PDB file of C-alpha atoms and ligand atoms in Angstrom:
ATOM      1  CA  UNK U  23      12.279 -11.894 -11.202  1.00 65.00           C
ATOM      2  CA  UNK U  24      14.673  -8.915 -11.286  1.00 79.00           C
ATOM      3  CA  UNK U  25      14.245  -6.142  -8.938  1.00 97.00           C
ATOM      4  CA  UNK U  26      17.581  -4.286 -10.394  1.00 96.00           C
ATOM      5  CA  UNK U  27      17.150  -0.540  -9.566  1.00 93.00           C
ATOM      6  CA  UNK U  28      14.305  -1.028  -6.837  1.00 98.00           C
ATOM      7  CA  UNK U  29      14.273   0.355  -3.371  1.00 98.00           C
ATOM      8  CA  UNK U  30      12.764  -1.660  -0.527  1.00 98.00           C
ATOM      9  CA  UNK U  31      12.447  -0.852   3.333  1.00 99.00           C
ATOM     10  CA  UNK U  32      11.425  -4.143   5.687  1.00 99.00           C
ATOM     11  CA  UNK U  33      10.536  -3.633   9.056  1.00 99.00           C
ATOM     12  CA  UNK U  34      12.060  -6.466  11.696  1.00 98.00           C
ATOM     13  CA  UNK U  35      14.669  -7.394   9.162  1.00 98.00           C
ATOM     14  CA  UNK U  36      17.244  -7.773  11.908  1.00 98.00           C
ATOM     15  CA  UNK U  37      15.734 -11.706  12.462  1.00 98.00           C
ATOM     16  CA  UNK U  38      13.185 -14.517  10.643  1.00 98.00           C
ATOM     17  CA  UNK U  39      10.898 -13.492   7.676  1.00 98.00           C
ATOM     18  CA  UNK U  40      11.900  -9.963   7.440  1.00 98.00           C
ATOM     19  CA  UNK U  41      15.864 -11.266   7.158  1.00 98.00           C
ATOM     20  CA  UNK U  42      15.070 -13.532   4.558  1.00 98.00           C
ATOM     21  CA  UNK U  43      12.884 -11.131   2.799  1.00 98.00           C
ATOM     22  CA  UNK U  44      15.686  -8.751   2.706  1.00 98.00           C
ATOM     23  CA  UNK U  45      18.475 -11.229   1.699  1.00 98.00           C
ATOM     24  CA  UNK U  46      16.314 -12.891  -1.396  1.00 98.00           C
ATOM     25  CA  UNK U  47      15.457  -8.918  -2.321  1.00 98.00           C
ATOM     26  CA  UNK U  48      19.189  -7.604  -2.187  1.00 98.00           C
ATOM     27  CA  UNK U  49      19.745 -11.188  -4.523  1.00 97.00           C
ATOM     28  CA  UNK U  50      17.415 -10.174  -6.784  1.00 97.00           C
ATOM     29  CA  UNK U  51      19.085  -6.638  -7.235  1.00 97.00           C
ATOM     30  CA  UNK U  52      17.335  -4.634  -4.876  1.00 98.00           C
ATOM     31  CA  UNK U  53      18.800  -2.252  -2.360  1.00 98.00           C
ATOM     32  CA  UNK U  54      17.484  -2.727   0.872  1.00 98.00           C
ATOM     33  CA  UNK U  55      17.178  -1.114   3.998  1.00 99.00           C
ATOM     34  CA  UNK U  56      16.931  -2.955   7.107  1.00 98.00           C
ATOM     35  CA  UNK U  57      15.127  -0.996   9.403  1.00 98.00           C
ATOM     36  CA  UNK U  58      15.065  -2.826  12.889  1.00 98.00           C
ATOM     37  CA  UNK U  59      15.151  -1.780  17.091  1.00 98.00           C
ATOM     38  CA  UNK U  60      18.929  -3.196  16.928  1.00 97.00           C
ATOM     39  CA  UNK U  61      21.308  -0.995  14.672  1.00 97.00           C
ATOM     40  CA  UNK U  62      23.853  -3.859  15.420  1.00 98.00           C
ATOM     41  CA  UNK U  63      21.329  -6.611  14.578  1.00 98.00           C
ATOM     42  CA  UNK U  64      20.657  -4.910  11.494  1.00 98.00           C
ATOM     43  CA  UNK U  65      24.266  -4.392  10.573  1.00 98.00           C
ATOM     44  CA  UNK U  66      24.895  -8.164  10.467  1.00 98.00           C
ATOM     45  CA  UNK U  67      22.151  -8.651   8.094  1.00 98.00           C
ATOM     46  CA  UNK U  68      24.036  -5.916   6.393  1.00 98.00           C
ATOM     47  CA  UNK U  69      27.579  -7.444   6.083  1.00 98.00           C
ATOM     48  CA  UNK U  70      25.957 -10.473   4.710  1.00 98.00           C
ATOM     49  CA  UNK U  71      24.331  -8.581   1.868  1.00 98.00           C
ATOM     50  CA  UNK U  72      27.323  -6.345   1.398  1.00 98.00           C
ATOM     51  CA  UNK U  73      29.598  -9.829   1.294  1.00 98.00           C
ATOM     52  CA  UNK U  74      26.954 -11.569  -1.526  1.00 97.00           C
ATOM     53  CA  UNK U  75      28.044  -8.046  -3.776  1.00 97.00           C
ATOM     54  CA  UNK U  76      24.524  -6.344  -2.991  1.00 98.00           C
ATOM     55  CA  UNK U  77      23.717  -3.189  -1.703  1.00 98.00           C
ATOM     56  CA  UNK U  78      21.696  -2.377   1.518  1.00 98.00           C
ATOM     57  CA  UNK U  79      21.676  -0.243   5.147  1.00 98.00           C
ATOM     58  CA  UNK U  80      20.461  -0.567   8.356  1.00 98.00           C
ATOM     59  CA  UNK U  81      18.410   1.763  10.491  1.00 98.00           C
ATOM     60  CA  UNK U  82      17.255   2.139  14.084  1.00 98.00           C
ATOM     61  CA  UNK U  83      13.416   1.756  13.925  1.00 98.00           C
ATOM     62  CA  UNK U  84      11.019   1.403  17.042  1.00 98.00           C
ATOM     63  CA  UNK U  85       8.021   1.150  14.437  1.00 99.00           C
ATOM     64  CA  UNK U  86       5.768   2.440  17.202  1.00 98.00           C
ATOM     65  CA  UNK U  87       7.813   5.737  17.404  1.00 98.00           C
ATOM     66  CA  UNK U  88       6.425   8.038  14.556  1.00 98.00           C
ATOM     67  CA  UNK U  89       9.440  10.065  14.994  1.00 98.00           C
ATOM     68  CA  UNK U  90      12.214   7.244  14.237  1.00 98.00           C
ATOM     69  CA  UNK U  91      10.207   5.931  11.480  1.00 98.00           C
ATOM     70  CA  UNK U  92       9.899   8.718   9.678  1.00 98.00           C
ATOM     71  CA  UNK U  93      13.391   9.485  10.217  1.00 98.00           C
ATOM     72  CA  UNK U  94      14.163   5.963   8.901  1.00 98.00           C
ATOM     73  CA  UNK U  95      12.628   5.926   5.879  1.00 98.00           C
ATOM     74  CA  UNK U  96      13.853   9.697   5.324  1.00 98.00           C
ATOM     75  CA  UNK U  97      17.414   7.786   5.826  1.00 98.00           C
ATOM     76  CA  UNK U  98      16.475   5.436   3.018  1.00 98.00           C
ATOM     77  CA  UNK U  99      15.425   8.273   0.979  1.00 98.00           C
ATOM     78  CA  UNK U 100      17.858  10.229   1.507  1.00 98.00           C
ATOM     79  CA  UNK U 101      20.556   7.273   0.880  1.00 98.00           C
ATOM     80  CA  UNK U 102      19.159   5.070  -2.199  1.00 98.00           C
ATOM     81  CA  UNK U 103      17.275   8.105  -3.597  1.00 98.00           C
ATOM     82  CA  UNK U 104      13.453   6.700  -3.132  1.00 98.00           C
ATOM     83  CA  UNK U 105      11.555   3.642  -2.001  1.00 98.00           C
ATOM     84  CA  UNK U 106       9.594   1.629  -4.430  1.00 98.00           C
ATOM     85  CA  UNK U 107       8.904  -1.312  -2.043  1.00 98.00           C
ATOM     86  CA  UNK U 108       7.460  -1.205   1.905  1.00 99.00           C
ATOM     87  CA  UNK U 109       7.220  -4.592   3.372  1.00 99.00           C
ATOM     88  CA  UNK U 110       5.618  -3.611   7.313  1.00 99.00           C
ATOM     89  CA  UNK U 111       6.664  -7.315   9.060  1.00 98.00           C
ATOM     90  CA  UNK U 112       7.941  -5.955  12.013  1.00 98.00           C
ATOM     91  CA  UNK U 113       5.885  -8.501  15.418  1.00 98.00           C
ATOM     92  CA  UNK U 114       5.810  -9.961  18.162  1.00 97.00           C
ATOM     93  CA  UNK U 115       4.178 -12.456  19.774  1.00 95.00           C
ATOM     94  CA  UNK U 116       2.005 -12.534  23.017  1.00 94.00           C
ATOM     95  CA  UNK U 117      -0.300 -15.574  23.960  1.00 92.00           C
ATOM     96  CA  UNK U 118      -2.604 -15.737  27.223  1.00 92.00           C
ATOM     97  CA  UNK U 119      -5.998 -17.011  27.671  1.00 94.00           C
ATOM     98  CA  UNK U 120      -8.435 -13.807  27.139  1.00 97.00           C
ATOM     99  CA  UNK U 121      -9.432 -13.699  30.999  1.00 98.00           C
ATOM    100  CA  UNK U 122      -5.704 -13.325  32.130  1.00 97.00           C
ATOM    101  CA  UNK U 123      -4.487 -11.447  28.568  1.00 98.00           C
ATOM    102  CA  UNK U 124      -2.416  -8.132  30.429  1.00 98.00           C
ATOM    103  CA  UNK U 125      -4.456  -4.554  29.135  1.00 98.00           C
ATOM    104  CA  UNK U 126      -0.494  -3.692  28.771  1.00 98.00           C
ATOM    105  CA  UNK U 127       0.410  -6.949  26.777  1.00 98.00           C
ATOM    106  CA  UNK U 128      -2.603  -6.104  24.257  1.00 98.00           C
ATOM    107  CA  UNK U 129      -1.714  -2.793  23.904  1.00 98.00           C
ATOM    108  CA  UNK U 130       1.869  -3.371  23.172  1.00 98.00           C
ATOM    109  CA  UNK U 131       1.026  -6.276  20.542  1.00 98.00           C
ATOM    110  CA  UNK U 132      -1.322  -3.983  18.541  1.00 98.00           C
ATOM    111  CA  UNK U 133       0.486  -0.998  18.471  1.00 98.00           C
ATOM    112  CA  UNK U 134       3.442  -2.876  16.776  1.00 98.00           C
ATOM    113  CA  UNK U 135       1.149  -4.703  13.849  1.00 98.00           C
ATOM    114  CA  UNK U 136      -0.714  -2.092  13.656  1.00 99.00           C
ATOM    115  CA  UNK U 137       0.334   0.884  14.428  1.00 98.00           C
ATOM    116  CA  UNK U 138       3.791   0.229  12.952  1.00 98.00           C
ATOM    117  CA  UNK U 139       1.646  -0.446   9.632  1.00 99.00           C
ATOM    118  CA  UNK U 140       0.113   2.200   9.648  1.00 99.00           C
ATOM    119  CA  UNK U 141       3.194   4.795  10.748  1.00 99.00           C
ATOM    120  CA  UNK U 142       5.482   3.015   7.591  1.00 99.00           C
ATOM    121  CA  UNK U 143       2.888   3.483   5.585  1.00 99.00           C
ATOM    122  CA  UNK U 144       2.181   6.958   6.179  1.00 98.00           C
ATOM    123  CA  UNK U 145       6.062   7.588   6.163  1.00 98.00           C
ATOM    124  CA  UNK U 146       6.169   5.515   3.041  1.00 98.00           C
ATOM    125  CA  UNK U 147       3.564   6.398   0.665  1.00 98.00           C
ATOM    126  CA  UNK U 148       4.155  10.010   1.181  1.00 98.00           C
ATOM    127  CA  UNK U 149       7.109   9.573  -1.263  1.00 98.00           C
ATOM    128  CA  UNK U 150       5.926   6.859  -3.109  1.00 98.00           C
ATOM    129  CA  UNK U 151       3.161   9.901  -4.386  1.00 98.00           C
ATOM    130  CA  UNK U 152       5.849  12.848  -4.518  1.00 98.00           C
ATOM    131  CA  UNK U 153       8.278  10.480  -6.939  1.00 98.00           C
ATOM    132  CA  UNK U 154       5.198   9.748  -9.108  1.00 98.00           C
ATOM    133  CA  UNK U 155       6.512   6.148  -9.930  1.00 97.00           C
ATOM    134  CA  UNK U 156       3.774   4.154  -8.185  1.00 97.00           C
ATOM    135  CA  UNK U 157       4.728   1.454  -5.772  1.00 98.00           C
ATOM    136  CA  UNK U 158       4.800  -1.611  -3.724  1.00 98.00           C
ATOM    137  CA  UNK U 159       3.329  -1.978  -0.042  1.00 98.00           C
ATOM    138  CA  UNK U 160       2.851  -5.476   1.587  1.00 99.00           C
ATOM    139  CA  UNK U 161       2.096  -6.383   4.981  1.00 99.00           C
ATOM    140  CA  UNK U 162       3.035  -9.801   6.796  1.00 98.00           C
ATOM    141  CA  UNK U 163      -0.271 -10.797   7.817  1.00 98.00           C
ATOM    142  CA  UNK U 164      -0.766 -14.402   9.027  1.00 98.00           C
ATOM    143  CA  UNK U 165      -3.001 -17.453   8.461  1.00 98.00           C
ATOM    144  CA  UNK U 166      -4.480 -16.069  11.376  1.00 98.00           C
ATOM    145  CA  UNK U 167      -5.483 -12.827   9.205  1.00 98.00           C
ATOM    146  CA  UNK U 168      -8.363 -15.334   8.244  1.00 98.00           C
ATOM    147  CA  UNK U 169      -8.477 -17.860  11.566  1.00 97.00           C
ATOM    148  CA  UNK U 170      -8.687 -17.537  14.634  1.00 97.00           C
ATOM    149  CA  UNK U 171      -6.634 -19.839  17.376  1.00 93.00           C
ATOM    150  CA  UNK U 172      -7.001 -20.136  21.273  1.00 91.00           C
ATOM    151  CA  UNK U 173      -5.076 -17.669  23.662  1.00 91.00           C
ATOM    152  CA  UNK U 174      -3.899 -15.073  20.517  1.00 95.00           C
ATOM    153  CA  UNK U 175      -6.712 -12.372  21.180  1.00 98.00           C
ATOM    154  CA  UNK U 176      -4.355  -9.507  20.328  1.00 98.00           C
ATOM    155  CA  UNK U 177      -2.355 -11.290  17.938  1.00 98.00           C
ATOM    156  CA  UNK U 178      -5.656 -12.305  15.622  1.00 98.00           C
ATOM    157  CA  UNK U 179      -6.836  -8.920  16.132  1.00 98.00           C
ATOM    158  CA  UNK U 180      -3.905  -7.462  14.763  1.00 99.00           C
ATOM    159  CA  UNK U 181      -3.564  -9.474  11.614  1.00 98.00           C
ATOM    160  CA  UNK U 182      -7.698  -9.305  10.864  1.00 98.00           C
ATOM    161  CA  UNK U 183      -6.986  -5.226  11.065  1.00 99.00           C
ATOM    162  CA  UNK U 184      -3.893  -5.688   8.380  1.00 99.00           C
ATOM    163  CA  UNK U 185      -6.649  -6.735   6.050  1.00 98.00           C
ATOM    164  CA  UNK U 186      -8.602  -3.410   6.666  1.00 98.00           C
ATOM    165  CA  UNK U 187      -5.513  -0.988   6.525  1.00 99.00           C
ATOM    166  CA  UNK U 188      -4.151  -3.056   2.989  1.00 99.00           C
ATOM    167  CA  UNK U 189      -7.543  -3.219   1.554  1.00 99.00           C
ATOM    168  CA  UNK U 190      -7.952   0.836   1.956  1.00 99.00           C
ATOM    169  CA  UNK U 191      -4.486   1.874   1.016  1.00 99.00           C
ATOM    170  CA  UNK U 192      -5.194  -0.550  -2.133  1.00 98.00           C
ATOM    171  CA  UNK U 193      -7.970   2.318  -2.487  1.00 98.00           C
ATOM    172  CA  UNK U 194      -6.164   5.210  -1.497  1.00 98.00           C
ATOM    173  CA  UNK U 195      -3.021   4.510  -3.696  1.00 98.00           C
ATOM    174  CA  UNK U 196      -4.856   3.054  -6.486  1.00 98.00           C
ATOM    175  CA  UNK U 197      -5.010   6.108  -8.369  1.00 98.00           C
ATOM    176  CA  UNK U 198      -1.178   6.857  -7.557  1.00 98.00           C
ATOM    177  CA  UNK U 199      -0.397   3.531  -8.956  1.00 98.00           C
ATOM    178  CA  UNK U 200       0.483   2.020  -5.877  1.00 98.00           C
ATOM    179  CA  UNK U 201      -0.793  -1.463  -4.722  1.00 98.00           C
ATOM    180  CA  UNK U 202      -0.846  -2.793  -1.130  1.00 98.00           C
ATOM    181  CA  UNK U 203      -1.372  -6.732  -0.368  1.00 98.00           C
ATOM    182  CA  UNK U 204      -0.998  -8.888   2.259  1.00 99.00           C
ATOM    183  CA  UNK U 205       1.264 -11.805   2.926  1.00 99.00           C
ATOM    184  CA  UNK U 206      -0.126 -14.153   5.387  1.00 98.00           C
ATOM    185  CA  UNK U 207       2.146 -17.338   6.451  1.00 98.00           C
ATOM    186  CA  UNK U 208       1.213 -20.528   8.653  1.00 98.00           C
ATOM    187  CA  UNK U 209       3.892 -21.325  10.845  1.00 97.00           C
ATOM    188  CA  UNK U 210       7.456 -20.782  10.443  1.00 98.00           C
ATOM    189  CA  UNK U 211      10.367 -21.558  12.532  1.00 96.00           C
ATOM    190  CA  UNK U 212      11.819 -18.102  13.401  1.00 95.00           C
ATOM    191  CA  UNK U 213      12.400 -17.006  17.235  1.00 93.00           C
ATOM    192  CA  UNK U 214       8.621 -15.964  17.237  1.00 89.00           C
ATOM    193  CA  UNK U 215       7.647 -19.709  17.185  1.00 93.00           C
ATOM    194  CA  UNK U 216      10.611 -21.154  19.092  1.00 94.00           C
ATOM    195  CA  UNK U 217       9.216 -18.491  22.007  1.00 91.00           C
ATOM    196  CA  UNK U 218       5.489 -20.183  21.618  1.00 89.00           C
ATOM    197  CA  UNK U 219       6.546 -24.099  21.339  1.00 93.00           C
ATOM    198  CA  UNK U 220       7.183 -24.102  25.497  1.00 94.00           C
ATOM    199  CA  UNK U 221       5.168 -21.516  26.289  1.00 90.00           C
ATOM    200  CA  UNK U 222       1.739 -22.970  24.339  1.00 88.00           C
ATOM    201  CA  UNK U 223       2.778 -26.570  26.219  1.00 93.00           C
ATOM    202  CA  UNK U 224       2.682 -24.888  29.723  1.00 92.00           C
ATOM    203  CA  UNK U 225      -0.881 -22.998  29.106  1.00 87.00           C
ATOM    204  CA  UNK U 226      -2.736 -25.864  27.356  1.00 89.00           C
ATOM    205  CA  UNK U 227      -0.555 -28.708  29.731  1.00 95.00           C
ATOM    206  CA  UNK U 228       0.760 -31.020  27.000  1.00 96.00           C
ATOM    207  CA  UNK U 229       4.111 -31.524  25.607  1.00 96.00           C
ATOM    208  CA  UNK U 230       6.482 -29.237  23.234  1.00 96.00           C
ATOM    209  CA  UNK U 231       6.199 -31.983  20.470  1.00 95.00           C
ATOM    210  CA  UNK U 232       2.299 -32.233  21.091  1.00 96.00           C
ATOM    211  CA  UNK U 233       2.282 -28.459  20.595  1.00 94.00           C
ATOM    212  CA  UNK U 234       3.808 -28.869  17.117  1.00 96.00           C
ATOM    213  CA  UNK U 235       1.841 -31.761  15.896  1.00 95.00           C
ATOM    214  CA  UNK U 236      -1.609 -31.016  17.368  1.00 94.00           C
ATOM    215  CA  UNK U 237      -1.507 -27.299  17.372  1.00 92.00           C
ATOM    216  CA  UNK U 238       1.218 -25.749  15.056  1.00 94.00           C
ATOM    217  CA  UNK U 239       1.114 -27.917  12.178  1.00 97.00           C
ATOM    218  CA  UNK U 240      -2.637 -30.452  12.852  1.00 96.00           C
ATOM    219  CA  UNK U 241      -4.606 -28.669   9.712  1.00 97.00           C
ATOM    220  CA  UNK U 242      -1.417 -28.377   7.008  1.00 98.00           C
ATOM    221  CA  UNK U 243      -1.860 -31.096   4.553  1.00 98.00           C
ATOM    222  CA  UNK U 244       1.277 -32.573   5.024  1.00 97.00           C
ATOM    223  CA  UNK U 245       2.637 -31.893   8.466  1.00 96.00           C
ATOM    224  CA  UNK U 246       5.073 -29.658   7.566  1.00 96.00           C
ATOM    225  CA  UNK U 247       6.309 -25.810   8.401  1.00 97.00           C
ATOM    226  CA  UNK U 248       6.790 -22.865   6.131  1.00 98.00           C
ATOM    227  CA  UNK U 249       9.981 -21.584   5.571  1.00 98.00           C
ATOM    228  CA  UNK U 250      10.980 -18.044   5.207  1.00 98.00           C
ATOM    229  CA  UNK U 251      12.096 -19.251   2.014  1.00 98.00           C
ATOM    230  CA  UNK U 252       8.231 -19.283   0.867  1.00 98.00           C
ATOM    231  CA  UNK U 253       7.923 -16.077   2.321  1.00 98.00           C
ATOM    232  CA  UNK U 254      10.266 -14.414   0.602  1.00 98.00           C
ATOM    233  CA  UNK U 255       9.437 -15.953  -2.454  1.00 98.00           C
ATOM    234  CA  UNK U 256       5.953 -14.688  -2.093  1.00 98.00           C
ATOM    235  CA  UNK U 257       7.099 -11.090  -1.046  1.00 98.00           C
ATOM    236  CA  UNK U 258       9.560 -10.822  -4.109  1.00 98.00           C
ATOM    237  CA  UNK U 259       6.880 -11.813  -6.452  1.00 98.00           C
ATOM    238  CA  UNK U 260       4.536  -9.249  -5.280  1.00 98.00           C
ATOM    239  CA  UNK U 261       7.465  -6.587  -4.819  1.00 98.00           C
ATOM    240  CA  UNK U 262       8.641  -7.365  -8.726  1.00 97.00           C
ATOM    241  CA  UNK U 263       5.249  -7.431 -10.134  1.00 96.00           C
ATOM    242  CA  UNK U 264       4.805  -5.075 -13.172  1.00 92.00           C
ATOM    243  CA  UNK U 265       1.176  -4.978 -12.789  1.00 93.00           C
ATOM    244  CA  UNK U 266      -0.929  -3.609  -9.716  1.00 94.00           C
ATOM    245  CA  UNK U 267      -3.799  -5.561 -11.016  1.00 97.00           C
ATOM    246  CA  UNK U 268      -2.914  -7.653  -7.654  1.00 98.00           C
ATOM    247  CA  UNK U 269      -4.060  -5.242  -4.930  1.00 98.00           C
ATOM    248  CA  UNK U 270      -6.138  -5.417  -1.725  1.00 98.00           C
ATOM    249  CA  UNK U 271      -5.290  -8.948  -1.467  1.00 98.00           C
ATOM    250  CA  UNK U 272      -3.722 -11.843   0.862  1.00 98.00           C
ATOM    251  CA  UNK U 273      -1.993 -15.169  -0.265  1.00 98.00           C
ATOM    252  CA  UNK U 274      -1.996 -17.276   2.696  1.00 98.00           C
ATOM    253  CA  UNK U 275       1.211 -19.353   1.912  1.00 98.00           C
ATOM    254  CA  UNK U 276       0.952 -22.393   4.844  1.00 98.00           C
ATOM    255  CA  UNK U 277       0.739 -25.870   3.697  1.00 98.00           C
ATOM    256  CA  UNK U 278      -2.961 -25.592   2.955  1.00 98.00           C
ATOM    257  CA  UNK U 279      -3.607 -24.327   6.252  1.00 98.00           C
ATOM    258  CA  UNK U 280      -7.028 -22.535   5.830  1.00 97.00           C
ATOM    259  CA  UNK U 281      -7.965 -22.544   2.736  1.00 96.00           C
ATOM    260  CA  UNK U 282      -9.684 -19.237   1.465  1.00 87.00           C
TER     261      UNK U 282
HETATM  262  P1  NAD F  16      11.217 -12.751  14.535  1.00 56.62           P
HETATM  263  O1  NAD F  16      11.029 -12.640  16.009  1.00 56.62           O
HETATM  264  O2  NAD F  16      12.228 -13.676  13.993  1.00 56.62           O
HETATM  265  O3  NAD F  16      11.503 -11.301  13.915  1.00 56.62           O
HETATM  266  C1  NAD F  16      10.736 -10.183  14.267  1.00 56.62           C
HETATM  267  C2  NAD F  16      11.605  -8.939  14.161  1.00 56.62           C
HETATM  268  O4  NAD F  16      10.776  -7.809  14.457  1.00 56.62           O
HETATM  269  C3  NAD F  16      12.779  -8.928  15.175  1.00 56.62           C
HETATM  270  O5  NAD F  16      13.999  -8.659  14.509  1.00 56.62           O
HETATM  271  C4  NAD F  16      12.396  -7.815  16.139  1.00 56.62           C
HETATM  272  O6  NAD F  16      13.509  -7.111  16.657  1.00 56.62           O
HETATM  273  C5  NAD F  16      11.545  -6.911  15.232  1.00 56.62           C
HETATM  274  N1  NAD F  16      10.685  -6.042  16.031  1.00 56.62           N
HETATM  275  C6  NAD F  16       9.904  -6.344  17.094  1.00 56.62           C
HETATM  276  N2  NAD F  16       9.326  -5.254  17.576  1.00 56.62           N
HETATM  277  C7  NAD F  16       9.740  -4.215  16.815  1.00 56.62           C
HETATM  278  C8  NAD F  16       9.495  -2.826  16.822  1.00 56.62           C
HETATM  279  N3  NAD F  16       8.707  -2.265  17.734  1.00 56.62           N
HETATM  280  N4  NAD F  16      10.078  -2.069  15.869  1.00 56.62           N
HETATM  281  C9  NAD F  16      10.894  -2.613  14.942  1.00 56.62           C
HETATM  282  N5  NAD F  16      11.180  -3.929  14.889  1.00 56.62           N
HETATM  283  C10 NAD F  16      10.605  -4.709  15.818  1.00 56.62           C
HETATM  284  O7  NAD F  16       9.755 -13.075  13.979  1.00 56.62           O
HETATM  285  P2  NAD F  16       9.227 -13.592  12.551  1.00 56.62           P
HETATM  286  O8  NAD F  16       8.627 -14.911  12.776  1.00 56.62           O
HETATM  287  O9  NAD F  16      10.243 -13.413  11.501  1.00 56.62           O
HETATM  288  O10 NAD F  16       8.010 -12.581  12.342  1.00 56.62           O
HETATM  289  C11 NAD F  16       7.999 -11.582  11.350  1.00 56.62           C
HETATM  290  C12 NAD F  16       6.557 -11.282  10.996  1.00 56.62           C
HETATM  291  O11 NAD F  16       5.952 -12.462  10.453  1.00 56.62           O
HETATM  292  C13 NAD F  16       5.670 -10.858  12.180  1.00 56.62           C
HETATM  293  O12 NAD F  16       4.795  -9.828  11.788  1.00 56.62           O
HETATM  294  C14 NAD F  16       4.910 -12.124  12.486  1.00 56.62           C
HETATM  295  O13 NAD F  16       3.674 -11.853  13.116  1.00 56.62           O
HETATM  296  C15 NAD F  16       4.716 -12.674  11.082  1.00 56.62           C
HETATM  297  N6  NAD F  16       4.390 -14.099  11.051  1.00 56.62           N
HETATM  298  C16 NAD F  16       5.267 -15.030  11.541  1.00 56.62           C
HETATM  299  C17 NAD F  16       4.908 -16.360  11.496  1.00 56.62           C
HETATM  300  C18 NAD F  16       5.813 -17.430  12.006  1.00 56.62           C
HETATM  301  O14 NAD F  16       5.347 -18.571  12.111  1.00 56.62           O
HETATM  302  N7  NAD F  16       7.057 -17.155  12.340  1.00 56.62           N
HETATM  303  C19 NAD F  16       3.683 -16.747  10.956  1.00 56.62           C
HETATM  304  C20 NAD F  16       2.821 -15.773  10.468  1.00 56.62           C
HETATM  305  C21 NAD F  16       3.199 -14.448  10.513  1.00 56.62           C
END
């Protein structure tokens, strides 16, 4: 799928999903914008783009901060002369049992998923309207979107609420002939994982390789992690779509982990 001539902003593109999102984009003739908390981060993802022969900048982006993300995806504006394509995957991780979960830690989880959805969007769709030429909004949801697991109260919270914000900005932007869908991937091995694998074995008191087999991977159908490959694949598609007959949506994309 071509995406010649397309504009698309990822959130967290400085690591993981987001990094592979924006490589496989920029490869497909995008220009991308890599809007991260590290400038530098982001300007590595850059080079590697700008060495491949495609086209892309980074920005400084606390997605929390309304003020830097609407100054970021002014920058992208301003720079590539629109944006046709939003992918909100900026996260974090934060796991505790619920009678121990930190008021602090919960807060800071959900106002990253969510409120960093929401602010993109907001910053986002308020062109998408003014250029008149529709566009493409997707949100890195997760398997647990749709399932819940032990000690990831804020973290299931936030991806259940992606559903919600999608599903009305599939209303909202209907008319303006923008779509909004959800990506929701079982587990992948990006520094958000590697950070669980130890700290999973120390809360439920069984071993890193236990972790992965009986918890990470236990309901896939064949054992086996998601790559951000898949995810990318999965965001492109959606991203290059002609039609918005896909909105309000979520493709779970997890080696048959829950299956909808
Ligand atoms: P990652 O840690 O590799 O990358 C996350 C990126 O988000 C980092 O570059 C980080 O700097 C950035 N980030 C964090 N807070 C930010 C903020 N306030 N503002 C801007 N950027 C911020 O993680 P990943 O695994 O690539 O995760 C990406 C997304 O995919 C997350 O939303 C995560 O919940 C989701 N996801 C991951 C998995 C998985 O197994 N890895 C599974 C399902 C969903």
């Amino acid at each position: 799928m071509s995406l010649k001539g397309k504009v698309a902003l990822v959130t967290g593109a400085a690591s993981g999903i987001g990094r592979e999102c924006v490589l496989n984009m920029a490869a497909k003739g995008a220009k991308v914008v890599i809007a991260d908390l590290s400038l530098e981060k982001g300007n590595l993802v850059v080079d590697e783009i700008k060495k491949a022969g495609g086209e892309a900048m980074a920005v400084s982006m606390d997605v929390c901060d309304e003020a830097q993300v609407n100054a970021g995806i002014d920058a992208c504006v301003k720079a590539f002369g629109g944006i046709d394509i939003l992918v909100s995957n900026a996260g974090i991780q934060i796991v505790y049992p619920i009678e121990e979960f930190p008021f602090a830690d919960w807060k800071k989880l959900l106002s990253i998923h969510l409120d960093g959805a929401f602010l993109t969007t907001q910053a986002a769709i308020k062109h998408m309207y003014a250029a008149g030429k529709g566009g493409k909004i997707i949100y890195m949801g997760s398997v647990h979107s749709h399932e819940a697991s032990k000690l990831k109260a804020a973290y299931v919270t936030a991806k259940h609420g992606l559903l919600g914000l999608a599903r009305v900005v599939a209303k909202e932007g209907g008319p303006h002939g923008v779509s909004a869908n959800v990506v929701c991937p079982g587990f992948v091995r990006t520094p958000l994982v590697e950070k669980q694998i130890p700290e999973q074995a120390a809360e439920l008191h069984i071993t890193e390789d236990e972790v992965i087999k009986t918890v990470m991977l236990k309901d896939t159908v064949d054992g086996t992690f998601t790559t951000t490959d898949d995810i990318a694949e999965m965001v492109a598609y959606l991203a290059g779509t002609e039609t918005n007959a896909i909105t309000g949506q979520s493709f779970i994309v997890s080696h048959g982990w829950f299956m909808q």
